[in-house]
Amino acid sequence: MAEAGDENLYAAARDIARALGKDPSAAGDILQILSGYGATGNTSSNSRASTASRGDANLNRSLNSLERQISSYIVEDRPIWSDPVDSRSFLDSVDDLLAMAVDLRSMAGDKSVAVCLSRADELIQQVMFRLQEEFGYVMDRASESFDSDDEFSGEEDNDIGYDQVIVARPVTDYKIVIEPLQSSVIGDLNAIAVRMVAGGFGKECSRVYSSRRREFLEESLSRLHLRGLSMEEVQDSPWQDLEDEIDRWIKAVTMVFRVFFPSERLLCDRVFSDLPVSSVTDLSFMEVCRGTTTQLLNFADAIALGSRLPERLFKVMDLYEAVEDLIPKMETLFSNKYCSPLKHEAVAIQKRLGEAVRGIFMELENLIRRDPPKTAFPGGGIHPITRYVMNYLRAACKSRQSLEQILDHTGNDAGSETRPLSVQLIWVLELLESNLEGKKRTYRDPPLCFLFMMNNGKYILDKATDNELGSILGEDWIVKHAAKLRQYHSNFLRSSWNQVVALLRTESPYSKLIENLKLFKARFDEVCLMQSQWVVTDEQLREELRSSVAGIVSPAYSSFVGRLKASPEINGRRGEPFIPYTVEDLELRIKGLFKER
């Protein structure tokens, strides 16, 4: 009965402290006063010693009582949080223990108080270990009630109530929050976390929390079908497989940073609310996100450090832009000191992806230089290297803004060569034209050389007209290239049809006219036969060439036939001379020049 009275006395001391507006830790002082209440006003040393002795006895009895209450829960095999009544009672006892420890520290200096404080600290440590187990139990129980086979579902943020258990299904707008824990569970976790932090076990609480939430994130990430490749596996994988993985990676990183991580931050803030400092919250959030973030960034880094083959440009650019979009989200989510290294790593990887893009452009240049003339390309048509380079550049310019950022503003480290995008593209096209100049020398027929350059030049010009590529190259480049094309056209006619028409430009005697007519027919037939097998893929260019040929051949032939018929030497002869073709016949033959492919 006396023991119960002492407990009531200690409780009364705490109540008085609160009522007086003092910190509950003042209860120790008040307890000493109450313990001596009713004694005489004797100020002798014996009276003071008796009062202190009674205070020490009261503290011991109160500590003994708390120890019995708490130990009865600690030794239990079943989880304390399996029974709401037990969990509330246990937390009340823990609160009393923590408060008593604070009171004892305020009375430091007395040997008996030090003994009590040592016992209280030892008991607190046992309590913290049990709370750590209970924290894990509550999280595990919540996970078991979470149907892992359900798909994620989501609603707009303002439609979500905290009492809902929301899981994921495919989304497109990402205006969702995943809430895998009910409010009652979050309340239990918060209650435990507050006591563990008060007991100096904040890091241990954070460790348990983050390990469970990491498991949830890993499971969520696996549903996005990422293969989780190591750096070595990325380097050894076929590029076609990696292209598919990059597509999945971009979708996954969007989901992670727009849905998973914001949801985890919200959950973390709620579980660790009401704490005196935010460090536990920030540390827990970092530990939850670090593994997933590192896994995602490592994949992008492995791609950045991989081969520089030109065909990799477009997927590397996709990765670069995805990481670029990611960084502002990381600035918001990872604003605390614990998460900042993850943000810095993302920035570094984006820079390495930019270096990869510059390296790929250098490899494109090398590819053009290494493409040998070999044998003549049949028919003087558009060479595959021309198609490849122009389609490549045109597709690349769809990412103009990112390319300008990479080529114009990055790579300023010592020894790193940079060119503005426009200069880079013009340089690549100069290499292409130089390569084509080498290839045209494989043709023995000069007109075919010019036709080859005309075909490829027209293709280059068309691919650079009225699009982003042409805008980057600029009007001056377009004008100069169009002038080159006209020169090729002129050279083709001069080296081919002008020589044929020259046979018709003679004022020789009748016999010479007849001979030249025969020579013209033979040469005309020969050139038509040959050029009907040459290739002009572009319909507009094909019609322009036929029209140009007809424009110089038809008038010359018509004039020649007229002179021949009007020759004085034809008078007195029997019949008119043999005329192999009418002008219409010639023009019909000319329309058969050049095939489409």
Coordinates of C-alpha atoms in Angstrom, one line a residue:
M1 CA 0.0 0.0 0.0
A2 CA 2.9 2.3 0.8
E3 CA 4.4 1.6 -2.6
A4 CA 1.2 2.5 -4.3
G5 CA 1.1 5.7 -2.3
D6 CA 4.6 6.6 -3.5
E7 CA 3.7 6.0 -7.1
N8 CA 0.7 8.3 -6.6
L9 CA 3.0 10.8 -4.9
Y10 CA 5.4 10.8 -7.9
A11 CA 2.4 11.2 -10.3
A12 CA 1.1 14.1 -8.2
A13 CA 4.5 15.8 -8.4
R14 CA 4.5 15.6 -12.2
D15 CA 0.9 17.0 -12.3
I16 CA 1.9 19.9 -10.1
A17 CA 4.9 20.6 -12.3
R18 CA 2.6 20.8 -15.4
A19 CA 0.1 22.9 -13.5
L20 CA 2.7 25.4 -12.5
G21 CA 3.8 25.7 -16.1
K22 CA 7.1 24.1 -15.4
D23 CA 8.8 21.3 -17.4
P24 CA 7.7 17.9 -16.1
S25 CA 11.4 17.3 -15.3
A26 CA 10.9 19.6 -12.3
A27 CA 8.8 16.8 -10.8
G28 CA 12.0 15.6 -9.0
D29 CA 12.3 18.8 -7.0
I30 CA 8.6 18.9 -6.2
L31 CA 8.8 15.3 -5.2
Q32 CA 11.4 16.1 -2.6
I33 CA 9.3 18.9 -1.3
L34 CA 6.2 16.7 -1.1
S35 CA 8.1 13.9 0.6
G36 CA 9.1 16.3 3.4
Y37 CA 5.6 17.9 3.7
G38 CA 4.2 17.7 7.2
A39 CA 7.6 17.6 8.9
T40 CA 8.6 20.2 11.4
G41 CA 10.4 23.3 10.3
N42 CA 13.5 21.8 11.9
T43 CA 16.4 22.6 9.8
S44 CA 18.8 20.2 11.4
S45 CA 21.0 18.0 9.3
N46 CA 19.2 14.9 10.6
S47 CA 15.9 16.3 9.2
R48 CA 17.4 17.0 5.8
A49 CA 19.0 13.6 5.6
S50 CA 15.7 12.0 6.5
T51 CA 13.9 13.9 3.7
A52 CA 16.5 12.9 1.1
S53 CA 16.4 9.3 2.2
R54 CA 12.6 9.2 1.8
G55 CA 13.0 10.9 -1.7
D56 CA 15.5 8.3 -2.8
A57 CA 13.3 5.5 -1.6
N58 CA 10.3 6.9 -3.5
L59 CA 12.4 7.1 -6.7
N60 CA 13.5 3.5 -6.3
R61 CA 10.0 2.3 -5.7
S62 CA 8.7 4.2 -8.7
L63 CA 11.5 2.8 -10.9
N64 CA 10.9 -0.7 -9.6
S65 CA 7.2 -0.4 -10.4
L66 CA 7.9 0.8 -14.0
E67 CA 10.5 -1.9 -14.4
R68 CA 7.9 -4.6 -13.5
Q69 CA 5.3 -3.1 -15.8
I70 CA 7.7 -2.8 -18.7
S71 CA 9.5 -6.1 -18.2
S72 CA 6.1 -7.9 -18.3
Y73 CA 5.8 -6.7 -21.9
I74 CA 9.4 -7.1 -23.0
V75 CA 9.4 -10.8 -22.1
E76 CA 6.2 -11.5 -24.0
D77 CA 6.7 -13.8 -27.0
R78 CA 3.8 -12.4 -28.9
P79 CA 4.0 -8.9 -30.4
I80 CA 2.8 -6.1 -28.1
W81 CA 1.1 -4.4 -31.0
S82 CA -1.1 -7.4 -31.6
D83 CA -3.3 -6.0 -28.9
P84 CA -4.3 -2.3 -29.0
V85 CA -4.8 -2.2 -25.2
D86 CA -1.4 -3.6 -24.5
S87 CA 0.3 -1.3 -26.9
R88 CA -1.3 1.8 -25.3
S89 CA -0.4 0.6 -21.9
F90 CA 3.1 -0.1 -22.9
L91 CA 3.6 3.3 -24.5
D92 CA 2.3 5.0 -21.3
S93 CA 4.9 3.1 -19.3
V94 CA 7.6 4.0 -21.7
D95 CA 6.6 7.7 -21.5
D96 CA 6.8 7.5 -17.7
L97 CA 10.2 5.8 -18.0
L98 CA 11.6 8.4 -20.4
A99 CA 10.2 11.2 -18.2
M100 CA 11.8 9.7 -15.1
A101 CA 15.1 9.5 -16.9
V102 CA 14.8 13.2 -17.7
D103 CA 14.0 14.0 -14.1
L104 CA 16.9 12.0 -12.8
R105 CA 19.3 13.8 -15.1
S106 CA 18.1 17.0 -13.7
M107 CA 19.0 15.8 -10.2
A108 CA 22.5 14.7 -11.2
G109 CA 25.2 14.8 -8.4
D110 CA 23.6 12.5 -5.8
K111 CA 25.1 9.0 -5.8
S112 CA 21.8 7.3 -5.2
V113 CA 20.2 9.3 -8.1
A114 CA 23.1 8.2 -10.3
V115 CA 22.4 4.5 -9.5
C116 CA 18.7 5.0 -10.4
L117 CA 19.6 6.8 -13.6
S118 CA 21.9 3.9 -14.6
R119 CA 19.1 1.5 -14.0
A120 CA 16.7 3.7 -16.0
D121 CA 19.1 3.9 -18.9
E122 CA 19.5 0.2 -19.0
L123 CA 15.8 -0.3 -19.0
I124 CA 15.4 2.3 -21.7
Q125 CA 17.8 0.4 -23.9
Q126 CA 15.8 -2.8 -23.4
V127 CA 12.7 -0.9 -24.3
M128 CA 14.2 0.5 -27.4
F129 CA 15.2 -2.9 -28.7
R130 CA 11.7 -4.1 -28.1
L131 CA 10.2 -1.0 -29.8
Q132 CA 12.6 -1.6 -32.7
E133 CA 11.1 -5.2 -33.1
E134 CA 7.6 -3.9 -32.7
F135 CA 8.2 -1.2 -35.4
G136 CA 9.3 -3.9 -37.8
Y137 CA 6.3 -6.1 -36.8
V138 CA 3.8 -3.3 -37.5
M139 CA 5.3 -2.6 -40.9
D140 CA 5.5 -6.3 -41.8
R141 CA 1.9 -6.8 -40.7
A142 CA 0.8 -3.9 -42.9
S143 CA 2.7 -5.4 -45.8
E144 CA 1.0 -8.7 -45.4
S145 CA -2.4 -7.1 -45.6
F146 CA -1.2 -5.3 -48.8
D147 CA -2.2 -7.4 -51.8
S148 CA 1.0 -7.7 -53.8
D149 CA -0.8 -9.0 -56.8
D150 CA -3.0 -6.0 -57.2
E151 CA -2.1 -3.4 -59.8
F152 CA -1.4 0.1 -58.8
S153 CA -4.3 2.5 -58.8
G154 CA -4.3 6.2 -58.5
E155 CA -6.4 9.2 -58.2
E156 CA -5.6 12.9 -58.3
D157 CA -3.9 14.0 -55.1
N158 CA -6.8 16.0 -53.7
D159 CA -9.1 13.0 -54.1
I160 CA -7.1 10.7 -51.8
G161 CA -8.0 10.1 -48.3
Y162 CA -5.5 8.9 -45.8
D163 CA -7.7 6.0 -44.7
Q164 CA -7.5 4.5 -48.2
V165 CA -5.1 1.7 -49.1
I166 CA -4.1 2.5 -52.6
V167 CA -2.1 0.3 -54.9
A168 CA -0.8 0.9 -58.5
R169 CA -2.2 0.3 -62.0
P170 CA -0.9 1.7 -65.3
V171 CA -1.2 5.5 -65.4
T172 CA -0.4 8.3 -67.9
D173 CA -0.8 11.6 -66.1
Y174 CA 1.1 10.6 -62.9
K175 CA -1.1 12.8 -60.7
I176 CA -1.4 10.1 -58.1
V177 CA -0.1 9.1 -54.7
I178 CA 0.5 5.6 -53.5
E179 CA -0.6 5.0 -50.0
P180 CA 0.2 1.4 -49.0
L181 CA -0.3 2.0 -45.2
Q182 CA -3.5 2.8 -43.5
S183 CA -3.7 5.8 -41.2
S184 CA -4.0 3.6 -38.2
V185 CA -0.8 1.9 -39.1
I186 CA 0.9 5.2 -39.7
G187 CA -0.3 6.3 -36.3
D188 CA 1.2 3.3 -34.6
L189 CA 4.5 3.7 -36.4
N190 CA 4.6 7.4 -35.5
A191 CA 3.9 6.6 -31.8
I192 CA 6.8 4.2 -31.8
A193 CA 9.1 6.5 -33.7
V194 CA 8.5 9.4 -31.3
R195 CA 9.6 7.2 -28.3
M196 CA 12.6 5.7 -30.1
V197 CA 13.9 9.2 -31.1
A198 CA 13.3 10.4 -27.5
G199 CA 15.3 7.4 -26.3
G200 CA 18.2 8.1 -28.6
F201 CA 17.4 5.3 -31.0
G202 CA 16.4 7.5 -34.0
K203 CA 18.9 5.9 -36.4
E204 CA 17.8 2.4 -35.4
C205 CA 14.2 3.3 -36.1
S206 CA 15.2 4.8 -39.4
R207 CA 17.1 1.7 -40.4
V208 CA 14.1 -0.6 -39.7
Y209 CA 11.8 1.8 -41.6
S210 CA 14.0 2.2 -44.6
S211 CA 14.7 -1.5 -45.0
R212 CA 11.0 -2.3 -45.2
R213 CA 10.2 0.5 -47.6
R214 CA 13.2 -0.4 -49.8
E215 CA 11.7 -3.8 -50.2
F216 CA 8.4 -2.2 -51.3
L217 CA 10.2 0.0 -53.9
E218 CA 12.2 -3.0 -55.2
E219 CA 9.1 -5.0 -55.7
S220 CA 7.4 -2.0 -57.4
L221 CA 10.4 -1.5 -59.7
S222 CA 10.4 -5.2 -60.7
R223 CA 6.8 -4.7 -61.9
L224 CA 8.1 -2.2 -64.4
H225 CA 10.1 -5.0 -66.1
L226 CA 13.5 -3.6 -65.7
R227 CA 16.2 -6.3 -65.8
G228 CA 18.4 -4.7 -63.2
L229 CA 21.6 -5.1 -65.3
S230 CA 25.0 -4.6 -63.8
M231 CA 27.6 -2.4 -65.5
E232 CA 29.3 -5.5 -67.0
E233 CA 26.0 -6.9 -68.3
V234 CA 25.2 -3.6 -70.0
Q235 CA 28.5 -3.6 -71.7
D236 CA 28.0 -7.2 -72.9
S237 CA 24.4 -6.9 -74.0
P238 CA 23.4 -6.6 -77.7
W239 CA 22.4 -3.0 -78.5
Q240 CA 19.0 -4.0 -79.7
D241 CA 18.3 -5.5 -76.2
L242 CA 19.6 -2.3 -74.6
E243 CA 17.3 -0.1 -76.8
D244 CA 14.3 -1.9 -75.4
E245 CA 15.8 -1.6 -71.9
I246 CA 16.3 2.1 -72.3
D247 CA 12.6 2.5 -73.3
R248 CA 11.6 0.6 -70.1
W249 CA 14.1 2.6 -68.1
I250 CA 12.6 6.0 -69.2
K251 CA 9.1 4.8 -68.3
A252 CA 10.4 3.5 -65.0
V253 CA 12.3 6.6 -64.0
T254 CA 9.3 8.7 -64.8
M255 CA 7.1 6.6 -62.5
V256 CA 9.7 6.4 -59.8
F257 CA 10.4 10.1 -59.5
R258 CA 6.8 11.4 -60.2
V259 CA 4.9 8.8 -58.2
F260 CA 6.9 6.4 -56.0
F261 CA 9.4 8.8 -54.4
P262 CA 6.9 11.7 -53.8
S263 CA 4.6 9.0 -52.2
E264 CA 7.5 7.8 -50.1
R265 CA 8.3 11.3 -49.0
L266 CA 4.7 11.9 -47.9
L267 CA 4.6 8.6 -46.0
C268 CA 8.0 9.4 -44.4
D269 CA 6.8 12.8 -43.3
R270 CA 3.7 11.3 -41.7
V271 CA 5.5 8.4 -39.9
F272 CA 8.2 10.7 -38.5
S273 CA 6.0 13.7 -37.7
D274 CA 6.1 15.5 -34.4
L275 CA 9.8 14.9 -34.0
P276 CA 12.0 17.7 -32.6
V277 CA 14.4 17.5 -35.5
S278 CA 13.9 16.6 -39.2
S279 CA 17.1 14.7 -39.6
V280 CA 15.5 11.3 -38.9
T281 CA 12.9 12.0 -41.6
D282 CA 15.4 13.1 -44.1
L283 CA 17.8 10.2 -43.3
S284 CA 15.0 7.7 -43.6
F285 CA 13.8 9.1 -46.9
M286 CA 17.4 9.0 -48.3
E287 CA 17.9 5.4 -47.2
V288 CA 14.6 4.4 -48.8
C289 CA 15.4 6.0 -52.1
R290 CA 19.1 5.5 -52.4
G291 CA 19.2 1.9 -53.6
T292 CA 16.6 2.4 -56.4
T293 CA 18.1 5.7 -57.4
T294 CA 21.6 4.2 -57.6
Q295 CA 20.3 1.2 -59.6
L296 CA 18.6 3.5 -62.1
L297 CA 21.6 5.9 -62.4
N298 CA 24.1 3.1 -62.8
F299 CA 22.3 1.9 -65.9
A300 CA 22.4 5.3 -67.5
D301 CA 26.1 5.6 -66.5
A302 CA 26.9 2.3 -68.1
I303 CA 25.3 3.4 -71.4
A304 CA 27.2 6.7 -71.2
L305 CA 30.5 4.8 -70.8
G306 CA 29.7 2.3 -73.5
S307 CA 30.4 2.1 -77.2
R308 CA 30.3 5.3 -79.3
L309 CA 28.8 3.6 -82.4
P310 CA 26.8 6.2 -84.4
E311 CA 23.5 4.2 -84.2
R312 CA 23.5 4.7 -80.5
L313 CA 23.0 8.4 -80.7
F314 CA 19.3 8.5 -80.6
K315 CA 18.8 6.3 -77.5
V316 CA 21.7 8.1 -75.7
M317 CA 19.9 11.3 -76.5
D318 CA 16.7 9.9 -75.0
L319 CA 18.6 9.0 -71.9
Y320 CA 20.2 12.4 -71.7
E321 CA 16.9 14.2 -72.0
A322 CA 15.3 11.8 -69.4
V323 CA 18.0 12.6 -66.9
E324 CA 17.7 16.3 -67.7
D325 CA 14.0 16.1 -66.9
L326 CA 14.8 14.2 -63.8
I327 CA 17.2 16.7 -62.2
P328 CA 14.5 19.4 -61.3
K329 CA 12.5 16.7 -59.6
M330 CA 15.6 15.6 -57.7
E331 CA 16.1 19.3 -56.7
T332 CA 12.7 19.2 -55.0
L333 CA 12.7 15.7 -53.6
F334 CA 16.4 15.5 -52.7
S335 CA 16.9 19.0 -51.2
N336 CA 18.2 17.8 -47.8
K337 CA 21.9 17.2 -47.1
Y338 CA 21.5 13.4 -47.0
C339 CA 20.1 13.2 -50.5
S340 CA 22.3 15.8 -52.2
P341 CA 25.0 13.3 -53.2
L342 CA 22.3 11.4 -55.3
K343 CA 21.4 14.6 -57.0
H344 CA 25.1 15.4 -57.7
E345 CA 25.6 12.0 -59.2
A346 CA 22.7 12.5 -61.6
V347 CA 24.2 15.7 -62.8
A348 CA 27.5 14.0 -63.3
I349 CA 25.9 11.2 -65.3
Q350 CA 24.1 13.7 -67.5
K351 CA 27.4 15.3 -68.2
R352 CA 28.9 11.9 -69.1
L353 CA 25.9 11.2 -71.4
G354 CA 26.7 14.5 -73.1
E355 CA 30.3 13.4 -73.5
A356 CA 29.0 10.2 -75.1
V357 CA 27.0 12.2 -77.6
R358 CA 30.1 14.2 -78.6
G359 CA 32.0 11.0 -78.9
I360 CA 29.3 9.5 -81.1
F361 CA 29.6 12.5 -83.5
M362 CA 33.3 12.0 -83.7
E363 CA 32.7 8.3 -84.6
L364 CA 30.2 9.4 -87.2
E365 CA 33.0 11.5 -88.8
N366 CA 35.3 8.5 -88.7
L367 CA 32.7 6.3 -90.3
I368 CA 32.4 8.7 -93.2
R369 CA 36.2 8.9 -93.6
R370 CA 36.6 5.2 -93.5
D371 CA 33.8 4.5 -96.1
P372 CA 36.0 3.5 -99.1
P373 CA 35.3 4.3 -102.8
K374 CA 35.5 0.6 -103.7
T375 CA 33.7 0.0 -107.1
A376 CA 31.5 2.4 -108.8
F377 CA 27.9 2.6 -107.4
P378 CA 25.6 1.3 -110.2
G379 CA 23.8 3.9 -112.3
G380 CA 25.2 6.9 -110.5
G381 CA 22.3 6.9 -108.0
I382 CA 22.1 8.0 -104.4
H383 CA 24.8 6.3 -102.4
P384 CA 23.9 4.5 -99.1
I385 CA 26.3 6.6 -97.1
T386 CA 24.5 9.7 -98.3
R387 CA 21.1 8.3 -97.2
Y388 CA 22.5 7.2 -93.9
V389 CA 24.2 10.5 -93.0
M390 CA 21.3 12.7 -94.1
N391 CA 18.6 10.7 -92.4
Y392 CA 20.9 10.5 -89.4
L393 CA 21.4 14.2 -89.1
R394 CA 17.8 15.0 -89.8
A395 CA 16.6 12.6 -87.0
A396 CA 19.3 14.0 -84.7
C397 CA 18.0 17.6 -85.2
K398 CA 14.7 16.6 -83.6
S399 CA 16.6 16.9 -80.4
R400 CA 18.0 20.3 -81.4
Q401 CA 17.8 21.9 -78.0
S402 CA 19.6 19.2 -76.2
L403 CA 22.2 18.9 -78.9
E404 CA 22.9 22.6 -78.8
Q405 CA 23.2 22.3 -75.0
I406 CA 25.6 19.4 -75.3
L407 CA 27.7 20.7 -78.2
D408 CA 27.6 24.4 -77.5
H409 CA 27.8 24.6 -73.7
T410 CA 29.3 21.4 -72.3
G411 CA 32.6 19.6 -72.4
N412 CA 34.7 22.7 -71.5
D413 CA 37.2 20.6 -69.6
A414 CA 40.8 20.8 -70.6
G415 CA 41.4 18.7 -73.7
S416 CA 37.8 18.4 -74.6
E417 CA 37.0 19.6 -78.2
T418 CA 33.7 21.3 -78.7
R419 CA 31.9 22.8 -81.7
P420 CA 28.6 24.6 -81.9
L421 CA 25.9 22.4 -83.4
S422 CA 25.7 24.3 -86.7
V423 CA 29.5 24.1 -87.2
Q424 CA 29.4 20.4 -86.2
L425 CA 26.7 19.6 -88.8
I426 CA 28.4 21.6 -91.6
W427 CA 31.7 19.8 -90.8
V428 CA 30.0 16.4 -91.1
L429 CA 28.4 17.5 -94.5
E430 CA 31.8 18.6 -95.8
L431 CA 33.2 15.2 -94.9
L432 CA 30.3 13.6 -96.7
E433 CA 30.8 15.7 -99.8
S434 CA 34.6 15.0 -99.8
N435 CA 33.8 11.3 -99.5
L436 CA 31.4 11.5 -102.5
E437 CA 34.0 13.4 -104.5
G438 CA 36.3 10.4 -104.0
K439 CA 33.6 8.0 -105.0
K440 CA 32.8 9.8 -108.3
R441 CA 36.3 9.1 -109.5
T442 CA 35.4 5.4 -109.7
Y443 CA 33.2 6.3 -112.8
R444 CA 35.0 6.2 -116.1
D445 CA 32.3 8.2 -117.9
P446 CA 32.5 11.9 -116.9
P447 CA 28.8 12.6 -117.4
L448 CA 28.1 9.8 -115.0
C449 CA 30.4 11.4 -112.4
F450 CA 28.4 14.6 -112.6
L451 CA 25.1 12.7 -112.5
F452 CA 26.2 10.9 -109.4
M453 CA 27.1 14.2 -107.7
M454 CA 23.8 15.7 -108.9
N455 CA 21.8 12.8 -107.5
N456 CA 23.5 12.9 -104.1
G457 CA 23.6 16.7 -104.0
K458 CA 19.9 16.9 -104.7
Y459 CA 19.2 14.3 -101.9
I460 CA 21.3 16.3 -99.5
L461 CA 19.6 19.6 -100.4
D462 CA 16.1 18.1 -100.1
K463 CA 16.8 16.6 -96.7
A464 CA 18.0 19.9 -95.5
T465 CA 15.1 22.0 -96.8
D466 CA 12.2 23.2 -94.7
N467 CA 13.1 21.4 -91.5
E468 CA 15.2 21.8 -88.4
L469 CA 18.3 20.6 -90.1
G470 CA 18.1 23.4 -92.7
S471 CA 17.3 25.9 -90.0
I472 CA 20.5 25.0 -88.2
L473 CA 22.6 25.0 -91.4
G474 CA 21.3 28.4 -92.3
E475 CA 20.2 30.1 -95.5
D476 CA 23.7 30.7 -96.8
W477 CA 24.5 27.0 -96.7
I478 CA 21.3 26.2 -98.6
V479 CA 22.0 28.9 -101.3
K480 CA 25.6 27.7 -101.8
H481 CA 24.6 24.0 -102.0
A482 CA 21.9 24.9 -104.6
A483 CA 24.5 26.7 -106.7
K484 CA 26.7 23.5 -106.6
L485 CA 23.8 21.5 -107.8
R486 CA 23.2 23.8 -110.7
Q487 CA 26.9 23.5 -111.6
Y488 CA 26.7 19.7 -111.6
H489 CA 23.7 20.0 -113.9
S490 CA 25.5 22.2 -116.3
N491 CA 28.6 20.0 -116.3
F492 CA 26.5 17.0 -117.0
L493 CA 25.0 18.6 -120.1
R494 CA 28.3 20.0 -121.3
S495 CA 30.2 16.7 -121.0
S496 CA 27.4 14.6 -122.6
W497 CA 24.8 16.2 -124.8
N498 CA 26.7 19.2 -125.9
Q499 CA 29.1 16.9 -127.7
V500 CA 26.2 15.1 -129.4
V501 CA 24.6 18.4 -130.5
A502 CA 27.9 19.7 -131.8
L503 CA 27.6 17.2 -134.7
L504 CA 24.5 19.2 -135.9
R505 CA 26.2 22.5 -135.9
T506 CA 27.9 22.5 -139.2
E507 CA 27.7 24.5 -142.4
S508 CA 29.6 21.8 -144.4
P509 CA 28.7 20.7 -147.9
Y510 CA 25.7 18.4 -148.5
S511 CA 27.9 15.3 -148.3
K512 CA 29.3 16.4 -145.0
L513 CA 25.8 17.1 -143.6
I514 CA 24.7 13.6 -144.5
E515 CA 27.8 12.2 -142.9
N516 CA 27.2 14.2 -139.7
L517 CA 23.6 13.1 -139.6
K518 CA 24.7 9.5 -139.6
L519 CA 27.2 10.3 -136.9
F520 CA 24.6 12.1 -134.9
K521 CA 22.2 9.2 -135.1
A522 CA 24.8 6.7 -134.0
R523 CA 25.9 8.9 -131.1
F524 CA 22.4 9.8 -130.1
D525 CA 21.4 6.1 -130.1
E526 CA 24.4 5.3 -128.1
V527 CA 23.9 8.0 -125.4
C528 CA 20.2 7.3 -125.1
L529 CA 20.9 3.6 -124.6
M530 CA 23.5 4.3 -122.0
Q531 CA 21.7 7.0 -120.1
S532 CA 18.4 5.1 -120.1
Q533 CA 20.2 2.8 -117.6
W534 CA 21.4 5.6 -115.4
V535 CA 19.5 6.3 -112.2
V536 CA 17.8 9.5 -111.2
T537 CA 15.7 8.7 -108.2
D538 CA 14.1 12.1 -107.7
E539 CA 11.2 12.6 -110.1
Q540 CA 11.6 16.4 -110.2
L541 CA 15.3 16.1 -111.1
R542 CA 14.6 13.4 -113.6
E543 CA 12.1 15.6 -115.5
E544 CA 14.4 18.7 -115.3
L545 CA 17.2 16.7 -116.9
R546 CA 15.0 15.3 -119.7
S547 CA 13.7 18.8 -120.3
S548 CA 17.2 20.3 -120.4
V549 CA 18.4 17.6 -122.8
A550 CA 15.4 18.1 -125.1
G551 CA 15.9 21.9 -124.8
I552 CA 19.3 21.7 -126.5
V553 CA 18.8 18.7 -128.8
S554 CA 15.4 19.4 -130.3
P555 CA 16.1 22.9 -131.6
A556 CA 19.5 21.9 -132.9
Y557 CA 18.1 18.9 -134.7
S558 CA 15.2 20.8 -136.2
S559 CA 17.6 23.5 -137.5
F560 CA 19.9 20.9 -138.9
V561 CA 17.2 19.1 -140.8
G562 CA 15.9 22.4 -142.1
R563 CA 19.4 23.3 -143.5
L564 CA 19.7 19.8 -145.0
K565 CA 16.5 20.0 -146.8
A566 CA 17.3 23.5 -148.1
S567 CA 20.7 22.6 -149.4
P568 CA 21.2 23.6 -153.1
E569 CA 22.8 20.3 -153.7
I570 CA 19.6 18.5 -153.1
N571 CA 18.1 20.0 -156.3
G572 CA 18.1 17.6 -159.2
R573 CA 18.5 14.6 -157.0
R574 CA 15.9 11.9 -156.7
G575 CA 13.8 12.3 -153.6
E576 CA 14.7 13.8 -150.2
P577 CA 17.5 12.6 -148.1
F578 CA 16.8 9.9 -145.5
I579 CA 15.9 11.6 -142.1
P580 CA 16.1 9.0 -139.4
Y581 CA 14.0 10.8 -136.8
T582 CA 11.5 13.5 -136.6
V583 CA 11.8 16.0 -133.7
E584 CA 8.9 14.2 -132.0
D585 CA 10.8 10.9 -132.3
L586 CA 13.8 12.5 -130.6
E587 CA 11.8 13.9 -127.8
L588 CA 10.1 10.5 -127.2
R589 CA 13.5 8.9 -127.0
I590 CA 14.7 11.5 -124.6
K591 CA 11.7 10.9 -122.3
G592 CA 13.0 7.4 -121.9
L593 CA 16.3 8.6 -120.3
F594 CA 17.1 7.7 -116.7
K595 CA 15.3 5.2 -114.6
E596 CA 13.9 5.7 -111.2
R597 CA 16.0 3.0 -109.5

